[in-house]
Short mmCIF file of C-alpha atoms and ligand atoms in Angstrom, two decimals:
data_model
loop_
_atom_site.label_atom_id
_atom_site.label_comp_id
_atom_site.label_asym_id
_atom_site.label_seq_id
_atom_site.Cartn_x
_atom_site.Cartn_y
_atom_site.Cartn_z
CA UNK U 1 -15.16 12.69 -10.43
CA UNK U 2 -13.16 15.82 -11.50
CA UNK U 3 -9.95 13.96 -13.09
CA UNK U 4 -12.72 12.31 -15.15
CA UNK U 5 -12.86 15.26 -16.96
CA UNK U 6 -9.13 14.59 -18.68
CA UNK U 7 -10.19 13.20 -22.09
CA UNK U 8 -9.79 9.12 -22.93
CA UNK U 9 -6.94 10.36 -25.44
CA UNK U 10 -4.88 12.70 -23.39
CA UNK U 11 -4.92 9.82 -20.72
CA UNK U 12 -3.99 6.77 -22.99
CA UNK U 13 -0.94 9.28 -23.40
CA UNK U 14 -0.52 9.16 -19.52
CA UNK U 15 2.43 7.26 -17.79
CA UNK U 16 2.85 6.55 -14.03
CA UNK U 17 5.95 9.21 -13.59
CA UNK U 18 3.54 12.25 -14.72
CA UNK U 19 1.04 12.00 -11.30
CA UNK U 20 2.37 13.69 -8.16
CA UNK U 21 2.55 11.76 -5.36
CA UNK U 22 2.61 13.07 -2.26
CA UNK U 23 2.60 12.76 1.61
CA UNK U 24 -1.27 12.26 2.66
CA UNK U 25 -2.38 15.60 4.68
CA UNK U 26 -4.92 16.14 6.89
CA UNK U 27 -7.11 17.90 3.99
CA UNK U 28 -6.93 14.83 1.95
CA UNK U 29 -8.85 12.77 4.56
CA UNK U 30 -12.30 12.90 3.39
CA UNK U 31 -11.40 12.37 -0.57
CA UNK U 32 -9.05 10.04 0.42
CA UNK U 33 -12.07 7.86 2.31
CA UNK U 34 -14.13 8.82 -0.77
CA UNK U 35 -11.58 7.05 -3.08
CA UNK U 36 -11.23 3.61 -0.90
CA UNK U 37 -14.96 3.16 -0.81
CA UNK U 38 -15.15 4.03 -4.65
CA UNK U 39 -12.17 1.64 -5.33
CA UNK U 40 -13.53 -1.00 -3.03
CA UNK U 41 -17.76 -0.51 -2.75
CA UNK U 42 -17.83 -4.01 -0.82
CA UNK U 43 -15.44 -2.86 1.91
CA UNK U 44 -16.78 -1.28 5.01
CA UNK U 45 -16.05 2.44 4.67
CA UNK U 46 -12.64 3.24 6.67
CA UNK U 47 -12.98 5.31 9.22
CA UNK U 48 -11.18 8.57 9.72
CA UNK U 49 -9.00 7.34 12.64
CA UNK U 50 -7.81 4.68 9.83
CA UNK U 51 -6.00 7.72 8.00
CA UNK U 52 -5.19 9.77 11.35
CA UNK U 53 -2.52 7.19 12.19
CA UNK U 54 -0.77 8.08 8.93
CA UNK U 55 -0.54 11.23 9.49
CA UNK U 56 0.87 11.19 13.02
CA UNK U 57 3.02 7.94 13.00
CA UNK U 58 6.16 7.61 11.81
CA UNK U 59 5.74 3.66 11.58
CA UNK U 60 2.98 4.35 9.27
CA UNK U 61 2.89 6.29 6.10
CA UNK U 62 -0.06 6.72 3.61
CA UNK U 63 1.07 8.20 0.20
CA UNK U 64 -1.70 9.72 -2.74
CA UNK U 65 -1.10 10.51 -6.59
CA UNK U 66 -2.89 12.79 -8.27
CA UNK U 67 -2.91 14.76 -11.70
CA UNK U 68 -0.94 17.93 -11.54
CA UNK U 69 -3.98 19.88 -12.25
CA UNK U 70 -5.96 18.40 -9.12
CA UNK U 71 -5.71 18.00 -5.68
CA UNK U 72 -7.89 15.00 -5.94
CA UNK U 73 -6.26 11.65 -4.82
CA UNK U 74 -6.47 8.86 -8.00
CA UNK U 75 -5.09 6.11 -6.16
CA UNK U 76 -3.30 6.16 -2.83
CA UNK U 77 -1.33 3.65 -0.76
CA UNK U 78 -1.23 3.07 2.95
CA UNK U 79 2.04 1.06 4.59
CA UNK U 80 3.01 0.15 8.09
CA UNK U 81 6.23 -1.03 9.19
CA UNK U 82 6.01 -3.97 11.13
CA UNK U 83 7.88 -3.46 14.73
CA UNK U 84 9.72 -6.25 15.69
CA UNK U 85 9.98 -7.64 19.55
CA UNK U 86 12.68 -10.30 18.76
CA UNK U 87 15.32 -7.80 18.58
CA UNK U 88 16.10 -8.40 22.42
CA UNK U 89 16.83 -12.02 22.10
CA UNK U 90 18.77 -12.25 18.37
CA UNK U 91 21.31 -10.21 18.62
CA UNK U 92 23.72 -12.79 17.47
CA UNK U 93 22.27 -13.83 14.22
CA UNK U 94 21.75 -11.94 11.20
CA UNK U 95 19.08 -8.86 11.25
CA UNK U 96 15.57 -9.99 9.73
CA UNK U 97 14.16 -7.66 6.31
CA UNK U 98 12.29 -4.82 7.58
CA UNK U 99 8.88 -6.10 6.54
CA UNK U 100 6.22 -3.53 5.29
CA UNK U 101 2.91 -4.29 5.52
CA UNK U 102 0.93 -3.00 2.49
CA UNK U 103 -2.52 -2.08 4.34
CA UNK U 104 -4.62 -0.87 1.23
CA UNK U 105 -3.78 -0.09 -2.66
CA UNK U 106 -5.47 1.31 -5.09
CA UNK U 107 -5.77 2.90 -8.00
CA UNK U 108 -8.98 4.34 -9.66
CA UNK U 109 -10.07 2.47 -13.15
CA UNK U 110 -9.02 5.10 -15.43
CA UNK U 111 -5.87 5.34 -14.42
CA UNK U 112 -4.90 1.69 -14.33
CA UNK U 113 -2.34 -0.22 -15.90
CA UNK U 114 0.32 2.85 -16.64
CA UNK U 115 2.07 1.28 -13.77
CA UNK U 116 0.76 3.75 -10.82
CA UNK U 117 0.30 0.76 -8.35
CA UNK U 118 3.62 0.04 -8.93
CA UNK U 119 5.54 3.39 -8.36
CA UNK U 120 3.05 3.79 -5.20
CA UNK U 121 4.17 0.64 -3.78
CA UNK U 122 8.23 1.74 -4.56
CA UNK U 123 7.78 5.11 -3.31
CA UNK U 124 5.80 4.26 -0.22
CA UNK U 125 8.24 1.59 0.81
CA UNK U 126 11.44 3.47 0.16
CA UNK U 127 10.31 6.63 1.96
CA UNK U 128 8.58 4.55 5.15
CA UNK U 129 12.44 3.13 5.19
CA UNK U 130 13.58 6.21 5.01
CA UNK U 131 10.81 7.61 7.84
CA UNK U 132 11.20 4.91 10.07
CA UNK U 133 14.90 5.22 10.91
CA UNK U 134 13.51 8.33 13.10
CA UNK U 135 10.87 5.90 14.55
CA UNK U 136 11.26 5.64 18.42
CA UNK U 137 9.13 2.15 18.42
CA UNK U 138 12.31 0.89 16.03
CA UNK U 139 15.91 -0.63 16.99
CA UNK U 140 18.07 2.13 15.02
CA UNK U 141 19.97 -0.92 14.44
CA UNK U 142 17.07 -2.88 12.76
CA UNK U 143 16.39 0.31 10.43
CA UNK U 144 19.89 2.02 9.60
CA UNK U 145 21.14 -1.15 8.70
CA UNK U 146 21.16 -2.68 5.08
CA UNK U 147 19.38 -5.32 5.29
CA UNK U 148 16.31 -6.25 2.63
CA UNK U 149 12.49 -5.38 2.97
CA UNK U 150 9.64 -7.65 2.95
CA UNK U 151 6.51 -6.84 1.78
CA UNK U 152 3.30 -7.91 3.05
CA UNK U 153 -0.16 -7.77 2.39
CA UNK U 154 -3.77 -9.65 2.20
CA UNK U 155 -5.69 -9.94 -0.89
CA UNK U 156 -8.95 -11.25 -1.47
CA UNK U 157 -8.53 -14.80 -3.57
CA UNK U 158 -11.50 -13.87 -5.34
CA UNK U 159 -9.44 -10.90 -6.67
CA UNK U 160 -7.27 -11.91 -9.90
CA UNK U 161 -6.20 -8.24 -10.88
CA UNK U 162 -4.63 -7.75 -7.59
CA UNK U 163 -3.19 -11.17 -7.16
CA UNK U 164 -1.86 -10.98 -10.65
CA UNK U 165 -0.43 -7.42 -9.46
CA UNK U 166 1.58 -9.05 -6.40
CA UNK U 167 2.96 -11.98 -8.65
CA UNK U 168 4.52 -8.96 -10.90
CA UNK U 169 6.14 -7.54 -8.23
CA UNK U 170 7.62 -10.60 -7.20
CA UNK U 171 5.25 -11.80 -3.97
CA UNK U 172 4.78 -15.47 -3.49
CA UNK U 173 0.76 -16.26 -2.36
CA UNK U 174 1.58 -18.18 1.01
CA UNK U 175 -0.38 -21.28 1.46
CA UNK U 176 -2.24 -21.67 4.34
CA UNK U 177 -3.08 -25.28 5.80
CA UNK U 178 -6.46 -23.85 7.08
CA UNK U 179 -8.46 -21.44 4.33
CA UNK U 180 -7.92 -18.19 5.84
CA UNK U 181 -10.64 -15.74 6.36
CA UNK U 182 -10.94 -12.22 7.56
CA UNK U 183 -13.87 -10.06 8.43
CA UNK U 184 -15.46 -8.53 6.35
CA UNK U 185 -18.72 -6.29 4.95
CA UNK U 186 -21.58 -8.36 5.81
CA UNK U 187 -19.86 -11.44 6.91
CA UNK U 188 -16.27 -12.96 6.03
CA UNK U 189 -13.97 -12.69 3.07
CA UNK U 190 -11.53 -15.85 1.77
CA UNK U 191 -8.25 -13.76 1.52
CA UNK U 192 -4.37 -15.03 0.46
CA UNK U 193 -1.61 -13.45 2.00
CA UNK U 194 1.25 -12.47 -0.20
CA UNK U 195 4.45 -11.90 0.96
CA UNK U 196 8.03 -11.49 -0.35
CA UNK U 197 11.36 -9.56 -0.85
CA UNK U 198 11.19 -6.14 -3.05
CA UNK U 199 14.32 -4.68 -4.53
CA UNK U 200 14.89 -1.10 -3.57
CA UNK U 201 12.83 1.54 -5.00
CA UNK U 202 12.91 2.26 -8.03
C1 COA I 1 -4.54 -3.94 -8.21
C2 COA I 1 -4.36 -2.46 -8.64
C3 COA I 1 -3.92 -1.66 -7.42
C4 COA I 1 -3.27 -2.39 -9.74
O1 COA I 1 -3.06 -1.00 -10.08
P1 COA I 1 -2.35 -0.58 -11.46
O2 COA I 1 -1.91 0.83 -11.32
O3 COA I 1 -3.21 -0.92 -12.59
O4 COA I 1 -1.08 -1.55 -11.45
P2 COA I 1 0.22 -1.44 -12.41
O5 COA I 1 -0.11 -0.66 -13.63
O6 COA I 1 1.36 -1.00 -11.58
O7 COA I 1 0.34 -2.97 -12.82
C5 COA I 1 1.55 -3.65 -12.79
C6 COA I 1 1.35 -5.07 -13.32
O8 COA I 1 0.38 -5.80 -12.52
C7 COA I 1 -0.31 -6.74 -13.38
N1 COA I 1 -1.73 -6.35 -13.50
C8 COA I 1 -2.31 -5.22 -13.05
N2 COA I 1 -3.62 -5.23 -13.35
C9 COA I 1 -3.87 -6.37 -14.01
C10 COA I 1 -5.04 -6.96 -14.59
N3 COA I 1 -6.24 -6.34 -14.56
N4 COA I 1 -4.94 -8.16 -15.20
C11 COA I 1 -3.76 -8.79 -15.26
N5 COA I 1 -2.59 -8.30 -14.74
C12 COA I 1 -2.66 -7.11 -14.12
C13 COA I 1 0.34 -6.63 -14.75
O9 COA I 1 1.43 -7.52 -14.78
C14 COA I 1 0.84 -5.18 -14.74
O10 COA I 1 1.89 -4.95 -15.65
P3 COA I 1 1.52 -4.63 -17.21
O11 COA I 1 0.46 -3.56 -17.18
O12 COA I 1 2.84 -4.16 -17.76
O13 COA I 1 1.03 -5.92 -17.79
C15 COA I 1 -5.67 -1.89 -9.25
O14 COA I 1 -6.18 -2.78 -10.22
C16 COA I 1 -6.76 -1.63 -8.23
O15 COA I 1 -6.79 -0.55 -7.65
N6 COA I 1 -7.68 -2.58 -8.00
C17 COA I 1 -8.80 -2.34 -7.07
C18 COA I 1 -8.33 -2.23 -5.65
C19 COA I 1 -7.64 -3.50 -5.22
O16 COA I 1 -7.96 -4.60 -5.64
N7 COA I 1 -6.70 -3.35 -4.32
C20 COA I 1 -6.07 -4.50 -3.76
C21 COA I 1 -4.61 -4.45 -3.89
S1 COA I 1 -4.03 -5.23 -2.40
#
């Protein structure tokens, strides 16, 4: 891969605030599906129509960092936010969190632990707030308001570096009575869902 080509010590010297991140754009499709299968080989490879929603939605948002010398995504993010129907029948209690639901994360090997994942996961969820207070499919009410935001997201429980990822950022893994499986390449995979509150962005 091109960003490869930044040497082992000029990256060591790399922290997470030095990569762009930006909006994904319709030219970023095909390296963008080019990074989640290199990220997650196992996976089936995500269609285009998987990134097409981000970039026409404004309940969805996918976000991509890259060095300042390439246009080549390095990691990328892609949230949802989840569109409540109970907002017709509790308009007397307190508003729920505006829960985001983290729908992939990743962040190529080189660049890992300079805290990337977690400025992603910040910025994405800060800016979908921000993006879905235009959202038609939203209550204004549920969105302008101040109330918290809950993340969300599946992880495979075979996967410690991500699980240990969503316990520093605060998620709880939720138990399940039943072992909860999803589809997956070539049959099913055991996953854990973690959920929880995030501060604002940082
Ligand atoms: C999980 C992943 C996104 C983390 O990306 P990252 O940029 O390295 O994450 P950060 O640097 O923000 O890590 C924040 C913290 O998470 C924890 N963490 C991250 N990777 C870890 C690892 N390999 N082992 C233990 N803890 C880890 C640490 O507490 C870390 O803080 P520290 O570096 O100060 O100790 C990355 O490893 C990845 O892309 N994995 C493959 C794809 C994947 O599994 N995606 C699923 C996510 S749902």
């Amino acid at each position: 891969m091109e960003n490869a080509s930044v040497s082992s010590a000029q990256l060591s010297q790399w922290s997470a605030e030095q990569f762009v991140i930006r909006t994904l754009n319709s030219s970023d499709v095909q390296n963008v599906r080019a990074l989640h299968t290199e990220l997650v080989p196992s996976a089936p490879a995500l269609r285009p129509a998987f990134f097409h929603q981000f970039l026409t939605h404004p309940t969805h948002l996918c976000l991509i960092a890259t060095l300042p010398s390439s246009d080549k995504p390095v990691a990328c993010i892609a949230v949802s936010v989840h569109v409540p129907t109970s907002d017709l029948t509790t308009k007397r209690t307190a508003l729920p969190p505006v829960e985001v639901h983290v729908l992939a994360l990743g962040v190529l090997p080189a660049f890992r632990r300079r805290g990337l994942a977690t400025r992603l996961l910040y910025t994405a969820t800060a800016h979908l707030r921000a993006l879905a207070t235009k959202a038609p499919q939203l209550p204004s009410k549920h969105t302008t308001a101040c109330s918290s935001t809950r993340i969300h997201s599946d992880v495979s429980r075979a996967d410690s570096t991500a699980r240990a990822f969503w316990k520093h950022v605060g998620l709880l893994e939720e138990e399940k009575v039943a072992p909860h499986y999803e589809s997956w390449a070539g049959g099913w995979r055991d996953v854990v869902s973690v959920a929880g509150p995030i501060a604002s962005a940082a």
